[in-house]
Coordinates of C-alpha atoms and ligand atoms in Angstrom, one line a residue:
M4 CA -29.0 -60.2 -14.9
V5 CA -28.5 -64.0 -15.1
R6 CA -27.5 -64.5 -11.5
E7 CA -29.6 -67.3 -10.1
T8 CA -29.0 -66.7 -6.3
R9 CA -29.1 -63.4 -4.6
V10 CA -28.6 -62.8 -0.9
S11 CA -30.5 -60.0 0.6
P12 CA -30.6 -58.6 4.2
A13 CA -34.1 -59.8 4.4
D14 CA -32.7 -63.4 4.4
L15 CA -30.6 -62.9 7.5
I16 CA -31.2 -63.6 11.2
A17 CA -28.8 -62.0 13.7
P18 CA -27.8 -64.2 16.9
L19 CA -27.6 -61.9 19.9
F20 CA -26.3 -62.7 23.4
V21 CA -28.0 -60.9 26.2
C22 CA -26.9 -60.7 29.9
H23 CA -28.0 -59.2 33.2
G24 CA -26.9 -55.6 34.3
S25 CA -26.9 -52.4 32.4
D26 CA -24.6 -50.4 30.3
R27 CA -22.7 -53.7 29.3
R28 CA -21.2 -54.2 25.9
E29 CA -18.5 -56.7 26.2
E30 CA -16.7 -58.1 23.3
I31 CA -16.7 -61.9 23.2
P32 CA -13.0 -63.0 22.8
S33 CA -13.9 -66.0 20.8
L34 CA -16.1 -64.1 18.5
P35 CA -14.5 -60.7 17.6
G36 CA -17.2 -58.2 16.7
Q37 CA -19.9 -59.7 18.7
Y38 CA -20.8 -58.9 22.3
H39 CA -22.4 -59.6 25.5
L40 CA -25.2 -57.0 25.7
S41 CA -27.1 -55.9 28.7
I42 CA -30.9 -55.3 27.7
D43 CA -30.4 -51.4 27.2
E44 CA -27.6 -52.2 24.9
L45 CA -29.3 -55.1 23.2
V46 CA -32.1 -52.8 22.1
I47 CA -29.7 -50.3 20.5
E48 CA -28.0 -53.2 18.6
A49 CA -31.4 -54.8 17.6
A50 CA -32.4 -51.3 16.4
V51 CA -29.5 -50.9 14.2
L52 CA -29.8 -54.4 12.7
H53 CA -33.4 -53.8 12.1
A54 CA -32.8 -50.4 10.3
S55 CA -30.2 -52.0 8.2
G56 CA -32.8 -54.4 6.9
V57 CA -32.3 -57.5 9.1
P58 CA -35.8 -58.7 9.8
A59 CA -35.2 -60.9 12.8
V60 CA -32.9 -61.7 15.7
I61 CA -32.4 -64.8 17.7
L62 CA -31.7 -64.5 21.4
F63 CA -29.1 -66.5 23.7
G64 CA -29.3 -65.8 27.4
L65 CA -26.5 -65.6 29.8
P66 CA -28.4 -66.3 33.2
D67 CA -27.2 -65.1 36.5
S68 CA -27.3 -68.5 38.1
K69 CA -27.2 -72.1 36.9
D70 CA -28.6 -75.2 38.7
E71 CA -29.5 -78.8 38.0
A72 CA -33.0 -77.9 36.9
A73 CA -32.2 -74.9 34.6
L74 CA -34.7 -72.6 36.6
E75 CA -33.8 -69.4 35.0
A76 CA -34.6 -70.8 31.6
Y77 CA -38.3 -70.6 32.2
S78 CA -38.5 -67.9 35.0
E79 CA -40.8 -64.9 34.2
D80 CA -37.8 -62.6 35.2
G81 CA -35.2 -64.8 33.2
I82 CA -32.8 -62.8 31.3
V83 CA -34.4 -63.7 27.9
Q84 CA -37.8 -63.1 29.1
Q85 CA -36.8 -59.6 30.3
A86 CA -35.1 -59.1 26.9
L87 CA -38.2 -60.1 25.0
R88 CA -40.5 -57.8 26.8
A89 CA -38.0 -54.7 26.2
L90 CA -37.6 -55.5 22.5
R91 CA -41.2 -56.2 21.9
A92 CA -42.1 -52.7 23.4
E93 CA -39.2 -50.7 21.6
L94 CA -39.2 -52.6 18.1
P95 CA -42.6 -54.1 17.5
D96 CA -41.9 -54.9 13.9
L97 CA -38.6 -56.8 14.6
I98 CA -39.2 -60.7 14.5
L99 CA -38.1 -62.1 17.8
I100 CA -36.7 -65.7 17.9
T101 CA -35.5 -67.4 20.8
D102 CA -33.2 -70.3 21.4
V103 CA -34.9 -72.9 23.5
C104 CA -32.3 -75.1 25.3
L105 CA -31.1 -75.8 28.8
C106 CA -27.3 -75.9 28.2
Q107 CA -26.8 -72.2 29.2
Y108 CA -28.9 -72.6 32.4
T109 CA -27.8 -76.1 33.8
S110 CA -24.9 -76.4 36.2
H111 CA -23.5 -79.4 34.2
G112 CA -23.9 -77.6 30.7
H113 CA -26.0 -80.3 29.0
C114 CA -28.9 -79.7 26.9
G115 CA -31.3 -81.7 29.1
V116 CA -32.1 -82.9 32.6
I117 CA -29.9 -85.4 34.0
V118 CA -31.3 -88.1 36.0
E119 CA -28.9 -90.9 37.4
G120 CA -26.0 -89.8 35.2
E121 CA -28.0 -89.8 31.8
I122 CA -30.0 -87.2 30.0
D123 CA -33.6 -88.1 30.6
N124 CA -35.3 -87.3 27.3
D125 CA -38.9 -87.1 28.4
I126 CA -38.4 -85.1 31.6
T127 CA -36.4 -82.6 29.5
L128 CA -39.3 -82.3 27.0
E129 CA -41.5 -81.1 29.9
V130 CA -38.9 -78.4 30.9
L131 CA -38.4 -77.3 27.2
A132 CA -42.2 -76.9 26.8
Q133 CA -42.2 -74.5 29.9
V134 CA -39.2 -72.6 28.4
A135 CA -41.0 -72.1 25.0
V136 CA -44.3 -71.1 26.8
S137 CA -42.6 -68.5 28.9
H138 CA -40.8 -67.0 25.8
A139 CA -44.1 -66.9 23.9
A140 CA -45.7 -65.1 26.9
A141 CA -42.8 -62.6 27.1
G142 CA -43.3 -61.8 23.2
A143 CA -41.4 -64.2 21.2
D144 CA -42.6 -64.7 17.6
M145 CA -40.9 -68.0 17.2
V146 CA -39.1 -70.3 19.3
A147 CA -36.3 -72.5 18.2
P148 CA -35.5 -75.7 20.1
S149 CA -31.7 -76.4 19.7
D150 CA -31.6 -79.3 22.3
M151 CA -32.1 -82.2 19.9
M152 CA -34.3 -84.3 22.3
D153 CA -36.7 -86.8 20.5
G154 CA -40.2 -85.4 20.3
R155 CA -39.6 -81.9 21.3
V156 CA -41.3 -80.2 18.5
A157 CA -44.6 -82.0 19.2
A158 CA -44.2 -81.5 22.9
I159 CA -43.6 -77.7 22.4
R160 CA -46.3 -77.3 19.8
S161 CA -48.9 -78.8 22.2
A162 CA -47.8 -76.8 25.1
L163 CA -48.0 -73.6 23.2
D164 CA -51.4 -74.3 21.9
Q165 CA -52.8 -75.4 25.3
E166 CA -51.6 -72.0 26.9
G167 CA -53.1 -69.9 24.0
F168 CA -50.0 -69.4 21.8
S169 CA -51.1 -71.1 18.8
Q170 CA -49.7 -68.2 16.7
T171 CA -46.2 -68.7 18.0
G172 CA -44.0 -70.5 15.5
I173 CA -41.4 -73.2 15.9
L174 CA -38.0 -72.9 14.0
A175 CA -36.7 -76.5 14.7
Y176 CA -33.0 -77.1 14.8
S177 CA -33.7 -80.4 13.0
A178 CA -30.5 -81.5 11.6
K179 CA -27.9 -80.3 14.2
F180 CA -24.6 -82.1 14.1
A181 CA -22.3 -82.9 17.0
S182 CA -19.8 -80.3 15.5
A183 CA -16.5 -78.9 16.5
F184 CA -17.5 -75.6 14.9
Y185 CA -19.7 -74.7 18.0
G186 CA -16.6 -74.2 20.0
P187 CA -16.3 -70.4 20.1
F188 CA -20.2 -70.2 20.9
R189 CA -19.8 -72.2 24.0
E190 CA -17.1 -70.0 25.2
A191 CA -19.4 -67.1 24.3
A192 CA -22.6 -68.8 26.2
H193 CA -20.6 -70.4 28.8
S194 CA -22.3 -73.7 27.9
T195 CA -19.5 -76.1 27.6
P196 CA -20.5 -79.4 29.3
S197 CA -18.6 -80.1 32.4
S198 CA -18.1 -83.8 31.4
G199 CA -18.9 -85.8 28.4
D200 CA -20.1 -84.4 25.1
R201 CA -23.2 -83.9 23.1
R202 CA -22.9 -86.8 20.7
G203 CA -25.6 -88.7 22.5
Y204 CA -28.2 -86.2 21.2
Q205 CA -26.6 -84.3 18.3
M206 CA -26.0 -86.0 15.1
D207 CA -23.1 -87.8 13.7
P208 CA -21.2 -85.5 11.0
G209 CA -21.2 -88.6 8.7
N210 CA -24.9 -89.2 8.4
A211 CA -26.9 -87.3 5.8
R212 CA -29.8 -89.7 5.5
E213 CA -30.3 -89.6 9.2
A214 CA -30.5 -85.7 8.9
L215 CA -33.1 -86.1 6.5
R216 CA -35.0 -88.2 8.9
E217 CA -34.7 -85.7 11.5
V218 CA -35.9 -83.1 9.3
L219 CA -39.1 -85.0 8.2
L220 CA -39.8 -86.1 11.8
D221 CA -39.9 -82.3 12.8
V222 CA -42.0 -81.5 9.8
D223 CA -44.5 -84.1 10.9
E224 CA -44.4 -83.0 14.5
G225 CA -45.6 -79.4 13.5
A226 CA -42.4 -77.4 12.8
D227 CA -43.0 -74.2 10.8
M228 CA -39.5 -74.0 9.5
V229 CA -36.6 -76.5 9.8
M230 CA -32.8 -75.8 10.2
I231 CA -29.6 -77.4 9.2
K232 CA -26.5 -76.6 11.4
P233 CA -23.6 -75.8 10.8
A234 CA -23.9 -74.4 7.3
M235 CA -20.8 -74.6 5.1
P236 CA -19.7 -77.9 6.0
Y237 CA -23.2 -79.4 5.4
L238 CA -24.2 -77.7 2.1
D239 CA -25.1 -81.3 0.8
V240 CA -27.5 -81.7 3.7
I241 CA -29.0 -78.4 3.0
A242 CA -29.4 -79.4 -0.7
R243 CA -31.1 -82.6 0.2
A244 CA -33.3 -81.1 2.7
R245 CA -34.5 -78.7 0.2
E246 CA -35.6 -81.6 -2.1
A247 CA -37.4 -83.3 0.9
T248 CA -39.6 -80.7 2.1
N249 CA -41.4 -77.4 1.0
L250 CA -41.1 -75.8 4.5
P251 CA -38.7 -72.9 4.8
I252 CA -35.3 -73.9 5.4
A253 CA -32.9 -72.1 7.6
A254 CA -29.1 -72.6 7.8
Y255 CA -26.9 -71.8 10.8
Q256 CA -23.5 -70.4 9.9
V257 CA -22.2 -71.1 13.2
S258 CA -19.6 -69.5 15.6
G259 CA -16.6 -71.7 14.4
E260 CA -17.6 -70.7 10.8
Y261 CA -17.5 -67.0 11.8
A262 CA -14.4 -67.2 14.0
M263 CA -12.4 -69.0 11.1
L264 CA -13.3 -66.3 8.6
K265 CA -12.4 -63.5 11.1
A266 CA -9.3 -64.9 12.1
A267 CA -8.2 -65.3 8.3
V268 CA -9.2 -61.7 7.8
A269 CA -7.3 -60.5 10.8
E270 CA -4.1 -62.3 9.3
G271 CA -4.8 -60.5 6.0
L272 CA -5.3 -63.7 4.2
L273 CA -8.9 -63.2 3.1
D274 CA -11.0 -60.1 1.9
E275 CA -13.7 -60.0 4.6
R276 CA -16.4 -58.6 2.5
A277 CA -15.9 -60.9 -0.6
A278 CA -15.5 -64.0 1.6
V279 CA -18.7 -63.3 3.7
L280 CA -20.7 -62.5 0.7
E281 CA -19.6 -65.5 -1.1
S282 CA -20.2 -67.8 1.9
L283 CA -23.7 -66.4 2.3
T284 CA -24.4 -66.9 -1.5
A285 CA -23.2 -70.4 -1.3
I286 CA -25.4 -71.2 1.6
K287 CA -28.5 -69.9 -0.2
R288 CA -27.6 -71.6 -3.5
A289 CA -27.5 -74.9 -1.7
G290 CA -31.2 -74.3 -0.8
A291 CA -31.4 -72.2 2.5
D292 CA -34.0 -69.5 2.4
L293 CA -32.7 -68.0 5.6
I294 CA -29.3 -67.8 7.1
L295 CA -28.7 -67.4 10.9
T296 CA -25.2 -65.7 10.8
Y297 CA -23.1 -63.4 13.0
H298 CA -22.2 -61.5 9.9
A299 CA -25.8 -60.4 9.6
G300 CA -25.2 -56.7 10.5
A301 CA -22.0 -56.2 8.3
A302 CA -23.6 -58.2 5.2
A303 CA -26.7 -56.2 5.5
R304 CA -24.7 -52.9 5.3
W305 CA -22.6 -54.2 2.3
L306 CA -25.9 -55.5 0.5
S307 CA -27.7 -52.3 1.0
Ligands
PBG351 C1 -27.5 -74.7 22.4 C2 -26.8 -73.9 21.1 C3 -25.6 -74.2 20.5 C4 -25.5 -73.4 19.5 C5 -26.7 -72.9 19.3 N1 -27.5 -73.3 20.2 C6 -24.3 -74.9 21.1 C7 -24.2 -76.3 21.2 O1 -25.1 -77.1 21.0 O2 -23.2 -76.8 21.8 C8 -24.3 -73.3 18.5 C9 -24.2 -71.8 17.8 C10 -23.0 -71.5 17.3 O3 -21.9 -72.2 17.3 O4 -22.8 -70.5 16.7 N2 -27.6 -76.0 22.3

């Protein structure tokens, strides 16, 4: 009765990986219990999640081809665009969020366009805006830029408005740290940079004040929700962001957090249900309203 923090399935957002083809449901080795899904299987998975009370999914695409310009990221027949149309038709009440980034679509695996050996921030903004518009046109309710380029929320907001998508929301990956905990995801999304790392655009794990600056910049640029990522190693940043803005705050319990828990459970070292629910409660207690988590489906079943 006196419990201060409760987690409900309605707080959860499930990340899903969609690939080309049909009848494909391939377990991701680095993320046991998560799958590469072709669109037919994706619709089934999303329907199960939705039926268990999870209101939203965030889509990550595995394109057929990668190139320097990330062409499939904004093509009308890109994998995410096709998936959105199928989900929109089959599950009209499910909230569809898309990850907007180039790293899965570029041959070099970086989140931006490279010009003369360096990521060109402003050219990247134009491409990201095109990606966001193509997702909105295919049925996305919200777009979630995860690239960490400067000025991308404003660029995406103005492109969406210009193209008639003023109702499409922006969930900004505002404080995204250059984290070792993304390792399993990069294996899952085939997005490991072929050279260098992401420290030029993602944030230093030592910087909490800078994280707040990034959050407030995104608020000013027109974000509808802000995100802190990863979640458990950055609970202090979530708590400080909670004080700094009244926008909804999302926290991303990332692939490495999931993989660590799953590995410990597989070794018999942790009780899965208790550990997962405690981790979600802690993230909410720190101040997150919403949690992106690969545990969404299981947690929703345990909570209902
Ligand atoms: C794309 C992106 C990443 C994640 C979400 N969007 C990978 C990265 O930045 O390297 C990580 C998600 C996870 O680890 O679960 N930029």
